[in-house]
mmCIF file of C-alpha atoms in Angstrom:
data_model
loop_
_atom_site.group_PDB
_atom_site.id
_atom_site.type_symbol
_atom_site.label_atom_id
_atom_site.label_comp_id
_atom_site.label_asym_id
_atom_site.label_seq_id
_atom_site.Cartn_x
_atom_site.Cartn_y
_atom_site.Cartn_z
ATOM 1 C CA UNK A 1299 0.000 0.000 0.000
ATOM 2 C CA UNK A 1300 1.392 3.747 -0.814
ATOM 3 C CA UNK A 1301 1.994 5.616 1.879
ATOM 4 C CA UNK A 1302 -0.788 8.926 1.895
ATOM 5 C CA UNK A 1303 1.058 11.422 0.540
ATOM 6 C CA UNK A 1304 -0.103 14.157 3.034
ATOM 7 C CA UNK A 1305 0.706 12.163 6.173
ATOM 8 C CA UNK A 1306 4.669 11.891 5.069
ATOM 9 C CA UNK A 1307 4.979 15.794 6.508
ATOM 10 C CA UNK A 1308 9.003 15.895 7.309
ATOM 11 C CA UNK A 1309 10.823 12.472 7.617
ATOM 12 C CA UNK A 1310 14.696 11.327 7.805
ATOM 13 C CA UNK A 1311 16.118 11.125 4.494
ATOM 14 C CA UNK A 1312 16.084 7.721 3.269
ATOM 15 C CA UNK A 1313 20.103 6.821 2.872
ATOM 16 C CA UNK A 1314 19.790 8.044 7.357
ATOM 17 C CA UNK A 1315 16.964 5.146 7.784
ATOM 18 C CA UNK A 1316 18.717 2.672 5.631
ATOM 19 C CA UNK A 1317 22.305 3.251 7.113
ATOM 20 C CA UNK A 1318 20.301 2.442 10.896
ATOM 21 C CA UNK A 1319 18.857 -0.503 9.024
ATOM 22 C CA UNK A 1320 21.763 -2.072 8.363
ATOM 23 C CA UNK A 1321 23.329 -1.137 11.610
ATOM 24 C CA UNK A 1322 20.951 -2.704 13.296
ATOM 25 C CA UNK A 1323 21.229 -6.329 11.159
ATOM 26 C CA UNK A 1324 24.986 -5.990 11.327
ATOM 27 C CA UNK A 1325 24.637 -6.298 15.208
ATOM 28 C CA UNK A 1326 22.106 -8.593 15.201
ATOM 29 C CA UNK A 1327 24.548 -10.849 13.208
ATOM 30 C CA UNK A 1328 21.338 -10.829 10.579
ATOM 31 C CA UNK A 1329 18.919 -12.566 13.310
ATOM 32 C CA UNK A 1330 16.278 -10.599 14.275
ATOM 33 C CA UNK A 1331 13.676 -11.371 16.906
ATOM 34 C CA UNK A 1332 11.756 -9.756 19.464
ATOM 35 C CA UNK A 1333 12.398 -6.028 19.792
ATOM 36 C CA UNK A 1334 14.942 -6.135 17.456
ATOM 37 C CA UNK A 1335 12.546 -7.202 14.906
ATOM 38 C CA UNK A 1336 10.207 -5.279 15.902
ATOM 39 C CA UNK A 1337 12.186 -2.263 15.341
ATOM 40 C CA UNK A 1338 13.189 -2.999 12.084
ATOM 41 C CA UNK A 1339 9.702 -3.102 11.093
ATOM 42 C CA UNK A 1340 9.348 -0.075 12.031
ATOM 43 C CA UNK A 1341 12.723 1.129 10.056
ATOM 44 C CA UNK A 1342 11.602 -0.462 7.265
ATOM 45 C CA UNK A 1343 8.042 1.548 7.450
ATOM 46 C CA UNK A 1344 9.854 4.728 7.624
ATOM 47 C CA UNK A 1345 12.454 4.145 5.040
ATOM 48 C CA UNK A 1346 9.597 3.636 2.510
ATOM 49 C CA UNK A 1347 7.866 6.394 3.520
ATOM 50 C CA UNK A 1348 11.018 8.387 3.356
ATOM 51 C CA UNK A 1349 11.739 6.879 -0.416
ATOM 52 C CA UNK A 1350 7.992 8.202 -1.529
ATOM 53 C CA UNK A 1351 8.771 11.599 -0.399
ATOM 54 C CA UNK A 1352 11.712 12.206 -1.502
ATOM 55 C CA UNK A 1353 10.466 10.705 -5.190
ATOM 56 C CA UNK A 1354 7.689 13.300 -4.485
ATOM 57 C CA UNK A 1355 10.320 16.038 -4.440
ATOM 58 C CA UNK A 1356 12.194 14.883 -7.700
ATOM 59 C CA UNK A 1357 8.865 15.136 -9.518
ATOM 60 C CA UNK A 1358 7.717 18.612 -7.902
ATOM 61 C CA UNK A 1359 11.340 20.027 -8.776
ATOM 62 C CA UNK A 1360 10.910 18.558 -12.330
#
């Protein structure tokens, strides 16, 4: 589902999200359960909504 394109107001930049995405696999060791998992979700939710904005500003500055 695409994220509402008036709810994305200001997010992180998507390369910030990713880079704490991988950080958090990396120490993980690429297992992730419990809270651990449950945050990624959450990184994961915000890195796409972070993605759809900032391909909203690429076709507003077009």
């Amino acid at each position: 589902m695409s994220p509402d394109v008036a709810s994305l107001g200001s997010v992180r930049p998507s390369a910030v999200v990713n880079a704490e995405i991988r950080a958090l696999v990396r120490a993980a060791h690429g297992r992730l359960y419990g809270d651990a998992r449950v945050r990624y979700a959450e990184l994961v939710e915000e890195w796409t909504e972070a993605v759809a904005a900032e391909r909203i500003d690429v076709v507003t500055a077009a």
